Coordinates of C-alpha atoms in Angstrom, one line a residue:
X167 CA 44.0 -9.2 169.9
X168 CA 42.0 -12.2 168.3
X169 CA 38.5 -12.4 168.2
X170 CA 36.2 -15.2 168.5
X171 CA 33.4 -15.8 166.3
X172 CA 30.8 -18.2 166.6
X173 CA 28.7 -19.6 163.4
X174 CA 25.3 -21.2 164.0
X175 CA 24.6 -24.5 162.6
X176 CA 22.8 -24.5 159.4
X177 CA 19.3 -26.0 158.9
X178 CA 18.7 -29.3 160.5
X179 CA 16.5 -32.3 160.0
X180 CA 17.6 -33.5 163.7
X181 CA 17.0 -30.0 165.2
X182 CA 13.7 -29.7 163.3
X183 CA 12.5 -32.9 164.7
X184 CA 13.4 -32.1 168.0
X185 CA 11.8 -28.8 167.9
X186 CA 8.6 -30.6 166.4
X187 CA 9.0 -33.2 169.6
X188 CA 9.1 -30.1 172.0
X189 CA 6.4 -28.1 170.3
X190 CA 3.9 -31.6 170.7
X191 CA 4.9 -32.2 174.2
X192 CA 3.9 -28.2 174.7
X193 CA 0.7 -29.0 172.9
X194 CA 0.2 -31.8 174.9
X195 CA 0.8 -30.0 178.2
X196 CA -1.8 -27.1 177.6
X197 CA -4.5 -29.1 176.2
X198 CA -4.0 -31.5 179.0
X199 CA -4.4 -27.8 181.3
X200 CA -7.5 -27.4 178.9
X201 CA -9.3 -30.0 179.8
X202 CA -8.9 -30.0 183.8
X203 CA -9.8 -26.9 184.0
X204 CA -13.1 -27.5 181.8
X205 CA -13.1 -30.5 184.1
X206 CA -13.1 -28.4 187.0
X207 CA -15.7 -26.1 185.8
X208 CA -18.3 -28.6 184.7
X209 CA -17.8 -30.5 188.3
X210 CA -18.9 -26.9 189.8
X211 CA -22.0 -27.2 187.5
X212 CA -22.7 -30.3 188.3
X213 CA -21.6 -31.3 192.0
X214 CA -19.3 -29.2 193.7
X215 CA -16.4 -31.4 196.1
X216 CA -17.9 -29.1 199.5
X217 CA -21.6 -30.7 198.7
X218 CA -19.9 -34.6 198.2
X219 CA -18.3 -33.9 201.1
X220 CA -21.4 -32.8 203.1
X221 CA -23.4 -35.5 201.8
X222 CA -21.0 -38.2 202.9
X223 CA -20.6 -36.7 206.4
X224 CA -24.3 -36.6 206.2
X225 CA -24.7 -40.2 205.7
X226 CA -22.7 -40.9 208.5
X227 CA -24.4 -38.9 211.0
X228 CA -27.8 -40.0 210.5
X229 CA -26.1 -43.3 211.9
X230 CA -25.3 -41.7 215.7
X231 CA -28.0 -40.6 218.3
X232 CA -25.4 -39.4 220.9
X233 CA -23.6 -36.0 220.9
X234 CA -20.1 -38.1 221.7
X235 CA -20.7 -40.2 218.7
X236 CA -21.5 -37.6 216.6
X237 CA -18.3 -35.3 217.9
X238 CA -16.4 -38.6 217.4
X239 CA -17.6 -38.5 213.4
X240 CA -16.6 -35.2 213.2
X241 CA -13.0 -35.8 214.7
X242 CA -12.3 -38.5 212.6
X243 CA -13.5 -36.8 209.4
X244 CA -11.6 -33.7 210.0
X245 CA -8.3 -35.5 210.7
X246 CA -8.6 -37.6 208.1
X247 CA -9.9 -34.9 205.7
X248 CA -6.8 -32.5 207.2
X249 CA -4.4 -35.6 206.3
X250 CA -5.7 -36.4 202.7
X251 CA -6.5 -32.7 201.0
X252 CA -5.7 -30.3 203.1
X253 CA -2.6 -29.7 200.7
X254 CA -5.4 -29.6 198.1
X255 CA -6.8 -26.4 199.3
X256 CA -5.0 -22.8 199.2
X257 CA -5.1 -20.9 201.7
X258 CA -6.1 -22.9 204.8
X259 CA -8.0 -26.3 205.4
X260 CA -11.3 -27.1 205.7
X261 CA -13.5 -25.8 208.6
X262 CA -16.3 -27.4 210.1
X263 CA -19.1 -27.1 212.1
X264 CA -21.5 -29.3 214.2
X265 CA -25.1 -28.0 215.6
X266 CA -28.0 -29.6 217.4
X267 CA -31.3 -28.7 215.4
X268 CA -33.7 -28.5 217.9
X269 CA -31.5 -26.2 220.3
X270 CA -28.7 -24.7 218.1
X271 CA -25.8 -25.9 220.6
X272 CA -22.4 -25.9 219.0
X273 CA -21.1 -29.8 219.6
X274 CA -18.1 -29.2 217.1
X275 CA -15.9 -26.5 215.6
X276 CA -12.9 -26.5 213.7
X277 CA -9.8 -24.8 216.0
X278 CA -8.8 -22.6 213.0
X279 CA -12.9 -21.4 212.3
X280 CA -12.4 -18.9 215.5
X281 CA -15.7 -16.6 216.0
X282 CA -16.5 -16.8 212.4
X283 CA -19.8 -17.6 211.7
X284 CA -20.6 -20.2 209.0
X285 CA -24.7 -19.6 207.9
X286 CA -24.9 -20.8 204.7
X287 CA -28.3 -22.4 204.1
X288 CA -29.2 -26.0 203.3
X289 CA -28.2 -27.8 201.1
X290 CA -27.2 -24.7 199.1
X291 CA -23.3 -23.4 198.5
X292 CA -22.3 -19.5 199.5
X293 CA -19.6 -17.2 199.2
X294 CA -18.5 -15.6 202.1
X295 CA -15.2 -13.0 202.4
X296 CA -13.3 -14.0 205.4
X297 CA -10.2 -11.9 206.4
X298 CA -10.4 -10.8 203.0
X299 CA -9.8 -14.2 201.9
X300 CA -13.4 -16.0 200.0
X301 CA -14.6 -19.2 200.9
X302 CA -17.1 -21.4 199.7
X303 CA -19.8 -22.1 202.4
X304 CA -22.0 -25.4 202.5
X305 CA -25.0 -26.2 205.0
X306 CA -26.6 -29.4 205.2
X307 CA -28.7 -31.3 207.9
X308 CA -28.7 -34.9 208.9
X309 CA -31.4 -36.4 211.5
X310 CA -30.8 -34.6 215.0
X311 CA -27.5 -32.5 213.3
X312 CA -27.6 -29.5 211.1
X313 CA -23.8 -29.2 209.2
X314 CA -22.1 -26.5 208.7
X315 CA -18.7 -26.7 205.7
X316 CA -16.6 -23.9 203.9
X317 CA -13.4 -23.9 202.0
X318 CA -11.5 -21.7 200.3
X319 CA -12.4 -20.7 196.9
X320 CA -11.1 -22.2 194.1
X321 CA -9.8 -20.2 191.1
X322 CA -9.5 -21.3 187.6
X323 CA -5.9 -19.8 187.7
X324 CA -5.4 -21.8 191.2
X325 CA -6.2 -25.3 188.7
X326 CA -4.0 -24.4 186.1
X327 CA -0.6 -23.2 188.1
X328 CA -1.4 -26.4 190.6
X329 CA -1.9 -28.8 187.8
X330 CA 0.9 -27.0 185.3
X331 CA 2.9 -27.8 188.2
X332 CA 2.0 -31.2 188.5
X333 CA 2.3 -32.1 184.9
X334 CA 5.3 -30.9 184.1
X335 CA 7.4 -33.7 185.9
X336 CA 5.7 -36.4 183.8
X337 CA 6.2 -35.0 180.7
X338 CA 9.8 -34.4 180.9
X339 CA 10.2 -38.0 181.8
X340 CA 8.3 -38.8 179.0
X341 CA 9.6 -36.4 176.7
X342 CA 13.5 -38.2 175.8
X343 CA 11.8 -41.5 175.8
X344 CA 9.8 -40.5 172.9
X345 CA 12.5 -38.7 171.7
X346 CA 15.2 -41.6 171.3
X347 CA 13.0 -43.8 169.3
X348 CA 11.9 -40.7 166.9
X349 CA 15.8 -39.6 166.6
X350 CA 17.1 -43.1 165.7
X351 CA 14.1 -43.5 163.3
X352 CA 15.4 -40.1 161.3
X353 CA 18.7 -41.2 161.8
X354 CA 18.6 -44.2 160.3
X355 CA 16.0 -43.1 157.7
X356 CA 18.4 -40.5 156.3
X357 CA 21.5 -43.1 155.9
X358 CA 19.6 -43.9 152.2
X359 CA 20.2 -40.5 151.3
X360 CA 23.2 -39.7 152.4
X361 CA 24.3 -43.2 150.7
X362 CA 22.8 -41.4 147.4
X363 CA 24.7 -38.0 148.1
X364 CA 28.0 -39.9 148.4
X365 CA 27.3 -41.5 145.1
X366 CA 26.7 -38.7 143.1
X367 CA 29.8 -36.5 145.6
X368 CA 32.1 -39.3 144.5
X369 CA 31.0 -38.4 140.5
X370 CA 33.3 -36.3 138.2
X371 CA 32.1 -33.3 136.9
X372 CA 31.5 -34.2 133.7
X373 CA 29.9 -37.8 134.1
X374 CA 26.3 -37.7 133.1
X375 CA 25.4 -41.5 133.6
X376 CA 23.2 -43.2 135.2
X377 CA 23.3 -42.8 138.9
X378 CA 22.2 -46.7 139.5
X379 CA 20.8 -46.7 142.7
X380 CA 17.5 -48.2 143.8
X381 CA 16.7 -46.9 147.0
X382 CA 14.5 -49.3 149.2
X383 CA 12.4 -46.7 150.8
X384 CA 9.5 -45.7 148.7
X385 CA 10.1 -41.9 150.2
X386 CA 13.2 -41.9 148.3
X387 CA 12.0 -43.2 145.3
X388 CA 10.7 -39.8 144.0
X389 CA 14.0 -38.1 144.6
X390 CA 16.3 -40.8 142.6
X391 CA 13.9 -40.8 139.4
X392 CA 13.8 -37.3 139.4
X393 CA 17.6 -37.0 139.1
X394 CA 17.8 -39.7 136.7
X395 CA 15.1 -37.9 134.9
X396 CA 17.4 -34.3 135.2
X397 CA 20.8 -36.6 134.2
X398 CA 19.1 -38.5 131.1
X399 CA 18.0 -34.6 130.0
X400 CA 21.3 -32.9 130.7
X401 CA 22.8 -35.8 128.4
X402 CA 20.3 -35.6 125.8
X403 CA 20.7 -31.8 125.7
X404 CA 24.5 -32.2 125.6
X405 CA 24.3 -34.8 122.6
X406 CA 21.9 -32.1 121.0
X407 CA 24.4 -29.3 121.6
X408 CA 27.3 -31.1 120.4
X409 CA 25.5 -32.0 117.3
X410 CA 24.2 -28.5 116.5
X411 CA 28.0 -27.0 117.6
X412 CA 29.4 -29.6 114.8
X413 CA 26.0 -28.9 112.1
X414 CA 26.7 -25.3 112.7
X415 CA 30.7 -25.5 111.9
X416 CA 30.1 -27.6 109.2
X417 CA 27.8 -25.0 107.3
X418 CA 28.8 -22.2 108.1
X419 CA 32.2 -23.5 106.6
X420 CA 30.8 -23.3 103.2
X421 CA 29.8 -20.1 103.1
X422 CA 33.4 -19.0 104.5
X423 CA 35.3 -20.8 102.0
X424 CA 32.8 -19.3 99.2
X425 CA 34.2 -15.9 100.9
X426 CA 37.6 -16.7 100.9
X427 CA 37.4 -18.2 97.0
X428 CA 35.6 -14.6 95.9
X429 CA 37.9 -11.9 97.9
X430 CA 40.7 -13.9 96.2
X431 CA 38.9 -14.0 93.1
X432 CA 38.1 -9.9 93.3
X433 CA 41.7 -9.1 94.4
X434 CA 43.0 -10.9 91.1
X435 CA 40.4 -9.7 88.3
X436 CA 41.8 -9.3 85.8
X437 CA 38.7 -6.7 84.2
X438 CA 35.6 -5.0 85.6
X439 CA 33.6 -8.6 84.6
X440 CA 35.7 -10.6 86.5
X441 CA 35.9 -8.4 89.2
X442 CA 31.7 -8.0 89.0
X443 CA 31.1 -11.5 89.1
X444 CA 33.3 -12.0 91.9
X445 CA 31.8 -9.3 93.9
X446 CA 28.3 -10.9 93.4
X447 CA 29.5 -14.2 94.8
X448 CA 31.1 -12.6 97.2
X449 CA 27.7 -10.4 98.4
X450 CA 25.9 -13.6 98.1
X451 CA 28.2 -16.1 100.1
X452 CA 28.3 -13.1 102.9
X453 CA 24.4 -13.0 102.4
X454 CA 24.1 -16.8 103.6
X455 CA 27.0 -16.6 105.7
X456 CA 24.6 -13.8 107.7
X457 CA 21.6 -15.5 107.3
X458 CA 22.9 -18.5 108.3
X459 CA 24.4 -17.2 111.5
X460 CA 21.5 -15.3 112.3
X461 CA 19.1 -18.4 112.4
X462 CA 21.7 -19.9 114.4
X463 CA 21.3 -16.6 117.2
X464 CA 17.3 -17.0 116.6
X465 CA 16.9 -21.2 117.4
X466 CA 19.9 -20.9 120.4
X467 CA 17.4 -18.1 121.8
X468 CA 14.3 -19.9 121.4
X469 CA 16.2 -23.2 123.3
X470 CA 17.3 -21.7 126.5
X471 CA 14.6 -18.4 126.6
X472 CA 12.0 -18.7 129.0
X473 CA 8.6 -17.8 126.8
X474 CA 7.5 -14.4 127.0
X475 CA 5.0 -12.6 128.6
X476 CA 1.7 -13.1 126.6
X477 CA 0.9 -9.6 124.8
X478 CA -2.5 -8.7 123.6
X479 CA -1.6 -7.8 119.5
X480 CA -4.0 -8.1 116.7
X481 CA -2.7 -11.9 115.1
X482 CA -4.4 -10.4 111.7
X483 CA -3.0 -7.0 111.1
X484 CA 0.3 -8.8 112.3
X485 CA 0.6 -11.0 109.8
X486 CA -0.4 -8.6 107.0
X487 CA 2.4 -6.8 108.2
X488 CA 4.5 -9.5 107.5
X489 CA 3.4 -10.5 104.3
X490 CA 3.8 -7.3 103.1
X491 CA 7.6 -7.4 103.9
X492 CA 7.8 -10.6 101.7
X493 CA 6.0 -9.4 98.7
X494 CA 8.7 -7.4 97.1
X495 CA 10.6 -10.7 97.0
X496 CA 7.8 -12.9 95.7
X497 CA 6.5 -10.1 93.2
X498 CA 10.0 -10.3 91.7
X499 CA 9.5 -14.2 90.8
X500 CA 5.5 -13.9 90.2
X501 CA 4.3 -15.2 93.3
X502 CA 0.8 -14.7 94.8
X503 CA 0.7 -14.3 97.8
X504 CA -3.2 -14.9 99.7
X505 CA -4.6 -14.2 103.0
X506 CA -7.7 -15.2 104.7
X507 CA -8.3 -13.9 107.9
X508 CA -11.0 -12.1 109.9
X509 CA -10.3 -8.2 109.8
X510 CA -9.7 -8.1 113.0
X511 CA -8.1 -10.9 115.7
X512 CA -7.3 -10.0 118.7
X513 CA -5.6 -12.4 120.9
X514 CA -2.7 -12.5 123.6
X515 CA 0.3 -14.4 122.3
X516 CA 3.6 -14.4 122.4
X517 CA 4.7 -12.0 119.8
X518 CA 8.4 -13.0 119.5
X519 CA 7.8 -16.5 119.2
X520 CA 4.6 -15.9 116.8
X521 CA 7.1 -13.4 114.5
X522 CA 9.7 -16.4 113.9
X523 CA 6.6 -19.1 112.8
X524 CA 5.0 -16.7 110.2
X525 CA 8.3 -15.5 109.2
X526 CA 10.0 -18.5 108.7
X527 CA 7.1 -20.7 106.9
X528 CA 6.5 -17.7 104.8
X529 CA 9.6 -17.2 103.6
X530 CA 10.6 -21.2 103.5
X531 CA 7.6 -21.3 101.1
X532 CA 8.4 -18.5 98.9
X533 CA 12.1 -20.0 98.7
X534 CA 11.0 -23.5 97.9
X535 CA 8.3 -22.7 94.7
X536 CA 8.9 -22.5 91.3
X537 CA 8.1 -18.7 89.9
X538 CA 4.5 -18.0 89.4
X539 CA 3.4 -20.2 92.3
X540 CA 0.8 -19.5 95.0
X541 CA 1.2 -18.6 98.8
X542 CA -1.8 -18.7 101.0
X543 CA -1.8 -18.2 105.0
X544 CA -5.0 -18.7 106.8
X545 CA -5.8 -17.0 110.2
X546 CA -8.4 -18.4 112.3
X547 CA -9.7 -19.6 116.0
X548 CA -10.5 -22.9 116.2
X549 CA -11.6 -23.9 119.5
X550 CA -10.3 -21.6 121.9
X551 CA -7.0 -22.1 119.5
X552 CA -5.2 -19.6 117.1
X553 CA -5.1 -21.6 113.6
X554 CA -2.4 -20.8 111.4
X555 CA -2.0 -22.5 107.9
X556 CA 0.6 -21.5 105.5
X557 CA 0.3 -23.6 102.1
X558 CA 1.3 -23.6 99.0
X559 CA 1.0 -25.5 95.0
X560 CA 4.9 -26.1 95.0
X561 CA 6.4 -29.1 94.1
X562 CA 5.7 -30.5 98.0
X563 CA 7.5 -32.8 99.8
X564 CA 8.2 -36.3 99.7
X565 CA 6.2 -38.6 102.2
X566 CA 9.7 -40.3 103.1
X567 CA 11.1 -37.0 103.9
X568 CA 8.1 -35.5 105.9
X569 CA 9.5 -36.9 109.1
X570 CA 13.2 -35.3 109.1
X571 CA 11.8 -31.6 107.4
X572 CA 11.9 -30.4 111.3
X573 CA 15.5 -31.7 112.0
X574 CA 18.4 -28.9 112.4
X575 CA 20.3 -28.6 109.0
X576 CA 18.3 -31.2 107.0
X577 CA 17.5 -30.3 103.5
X578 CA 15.5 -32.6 101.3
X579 CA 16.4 -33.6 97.6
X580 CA 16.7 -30.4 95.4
X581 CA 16.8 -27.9 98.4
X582 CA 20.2 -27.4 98.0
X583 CA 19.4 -25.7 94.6
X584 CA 17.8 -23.2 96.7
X585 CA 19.9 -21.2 99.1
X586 CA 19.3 -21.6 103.2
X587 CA 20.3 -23.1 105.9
X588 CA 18.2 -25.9 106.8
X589 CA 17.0 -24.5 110.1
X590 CA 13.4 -22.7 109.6
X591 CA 11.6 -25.2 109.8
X592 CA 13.6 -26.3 112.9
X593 CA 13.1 -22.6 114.4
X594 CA 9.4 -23.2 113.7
X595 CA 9.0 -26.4 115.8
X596 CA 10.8 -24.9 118.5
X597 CA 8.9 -21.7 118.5
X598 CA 5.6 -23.6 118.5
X599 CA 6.9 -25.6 121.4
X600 CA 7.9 -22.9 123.6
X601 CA 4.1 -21.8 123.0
X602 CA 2.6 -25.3 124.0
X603 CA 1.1 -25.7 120.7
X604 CA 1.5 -28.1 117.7
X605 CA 3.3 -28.3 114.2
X606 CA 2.0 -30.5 111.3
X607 CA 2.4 -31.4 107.4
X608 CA -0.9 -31.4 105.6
X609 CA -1.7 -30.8 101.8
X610 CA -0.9 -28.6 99.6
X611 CA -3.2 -25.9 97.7
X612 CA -3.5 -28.2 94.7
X613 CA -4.5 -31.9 94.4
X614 CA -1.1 -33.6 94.9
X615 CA 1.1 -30.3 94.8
X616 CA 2.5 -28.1 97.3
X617 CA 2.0 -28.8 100.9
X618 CA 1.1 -26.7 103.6
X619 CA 2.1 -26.8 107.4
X620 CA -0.8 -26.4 110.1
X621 CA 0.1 -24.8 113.7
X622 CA -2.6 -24.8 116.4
X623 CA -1.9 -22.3 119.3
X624 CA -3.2 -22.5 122.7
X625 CA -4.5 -18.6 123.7
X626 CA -4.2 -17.4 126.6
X627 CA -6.8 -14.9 128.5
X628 CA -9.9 -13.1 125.9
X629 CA -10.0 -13.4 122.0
X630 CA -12.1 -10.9 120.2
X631 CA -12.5 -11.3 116.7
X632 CA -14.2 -9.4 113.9
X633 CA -14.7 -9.5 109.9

């Protein structure tokens, strides 16, 4: 037995705009309601219909001096009044009643009044329960006549249904011939975009160009720059990936080779020298090959990570920490290593990211110094900033090579004496970017020696330092 199955329609512009189109004719509707019925209650205030209606009759019995003529008034009002509203009142119609004021005798009633008794003083409106049903009441007097007027009682409910009721009609007339002109608009107004979507459907999954298109509308405007913006990045980040991927093979092929030469070399010693040497290569060539491959792990985390989640450390204590790790390697080749920082420096940063800039200038500097050189970092807050200066009285670098030192893989002239990779300084720049701060050169320790990198940190939340 089969069974049917019915899927609702996924989010629509045309449905959303005729929901909006419904929901405004709705609003429309009850503050139309809203304002007859404030209508209606202000014209109670004010000047009730049962007193205009008194005061007209009025008017036109102060005219007549015979009982005929004024019974003839009173006929032709009441039919008259019976034809026009008497749909306008619930209930019933309109009863009247006609007196003499110096003798009280009754010249007119209405047929449907019975025995009731209207006494409602002038010119003043009543209430009066008749039959359980409540009536308004209204007396007046005119020359020779004293007028007597009631109709049911109006309800503020009564106005709303009756003029709900009345509304309606209009507004469902009205309702698709605002729609039509509102749907074509949308429908032609989307034709743009679906033109773009068919240009980027028609693409092939791995064409990053240009889209080309220059939509007219300024709405769409927005929309196409922002995914020429997204293509233009995807491409450059592809060309950057592609280069690193081919850097990356390129190095690390050195390194393999240098492996591959040694374990040879160790399996055909011929003595315990040979086979030392060889096995010191070898350690070293596996050394870079580690390092190497671990810088490539650290700079492929700090592209695609999202930064972490600040952490409250204290900046100075950290990087004591740090340059205590690093000073068995520089005492071994008579380095000093310095550090001028408050004794405390409390600050929210983000620790991983902060661990990969002090690492990686500190060691880059202690690998790029002769023996017996000096090593300073300085620790400070400049401005609401963290300010971090690692310098040193090195040999420095060139002016013409102070541009590329941040590039992936570049070493400078007589860096490949020294062993690494070429990507610290490159894992710095990132790092400081994913912080939103800044990396610079500046000078060394010594007049026209060394050189000394300057990082300014933007901190986030309270900074309490002391010392």
């Amino acid at each position: 037995m089969s069974r049917l199955s019915f899927a609702w329609p996924g989010p629509s512009i045309g449905r959303r705009v005729l929901a909006a189109m419904l929901i405004a004719f709705v609003g429309v509707w009850l503050m139309l309601l809203a304002y007859f019925y404030v209508e209606f209650r202000q014209a109670l205030a004010v000047d009730q219909g049962l007193k205009k209606l008194g005061r007209a009759m009025s008017a036109s019995l102060r005219e007549v001096d015979s009982d005929a003529q004024a019974v003839g008034v009173m006929r032709s009002t009441a039919t008259q009044f019976r034809t026009l509203r008497i749909s306008g009142n619930p209930g019933g119609s309109v009863w009247m009643e006609l007196r003499r004021r110096d003798d009280g005798a009754v010249l007119y009633r209405s047929a449907s009044l019975g025995d009731r008794v209207l006494d409602a003083p002038a010119p003043q409106v009543i209430e009066r329960d008749f039959d359980g049903v409540s009536y308004w009441v209204h007396g007046t007097e005119a020359g020779r006549w004293r007028l007597q007027l009631a109709e049911p009682r109006i309800t503020g409910w009564w106005v709303l249904e009756r003029n709900a009721t009345r509304l309606l009609p209009y507004l469902l007339l009205a309702f698709p011939i605002v729609l039509l002109p509102v749907w074509l608009a949308v429908r032609l107004g989307l034709r743009p975009l679906q033109r773009l979507a068919d240009l980027i459907a028609r693409r092939g999954s791995s064409d990053l160009s240009p889209i080309g298109y220059d939509p007219p509308q300024a709405e769409l405007k927005p929309l196409t720059s922002a995914l020429e913006r997204m293509l233009r990045q995807l491409r450059d980040k592809l060309t950057q990936e592609r280069a690193f991927v081919h850097d990356a093979a390129h190095e690390l092929r050195t390194p393999m080779a240098v492996i591959a030469a040694q374990a040879h070399a160790l399996a055909g010693a011929a003595d315990a020298t040979e086979r030392e040497r060889a096995q010191l290569h070898l350690e070293q060539a596996i050394a870079r090959a580690s390092h190497l491959t671990q810088q490539l792990l650290d700079l492929a985390l700090l592209d695609d990570a999202q930064p972490s989640a600040p952490k409250r450390v204290d900046v100075a204590q950290f990087a004591r920490g740090l340059l205590a790790q690093a000073a068995p390697q520089a005492m071994a080749r008579g380095i000093e290593l310095a550090l001028e920082a408050p004794d405390s420096l409390q600050a929210e940063v983000d620790v991983p990211a902060l661990q990969s800039v002090l690492e990686n200038l500190l060691h880059n500097a202690i690998r790029h110094v002769p023996d017996g050189a000096q090593v300073a970092m300085t620790l400070r807050v400049e401005d609401g900033r963290l300010a971090l200066l690692v310098a040193d009285d090195g040999p420095g670098i060139p002016s013409a090579e102070r541009e590329r030192v941040f590039e992936r893989f570049h070493r400078g002239e007589g860096a490949h004496e020294t062993p690494g990779s070429g990507l610290g300084l490159a894992i710095v720049k990132q790092a400081v970017h994913r912080m939103g701060g800044e990396v610079a050169i500046v000078d060394g320790l010594a007049p026209g020696r060394g050189v000394g990198f300057s990082v300014r940190l933007p901190l986030a939340g309270r900074t309490n330092t002391y010392g």
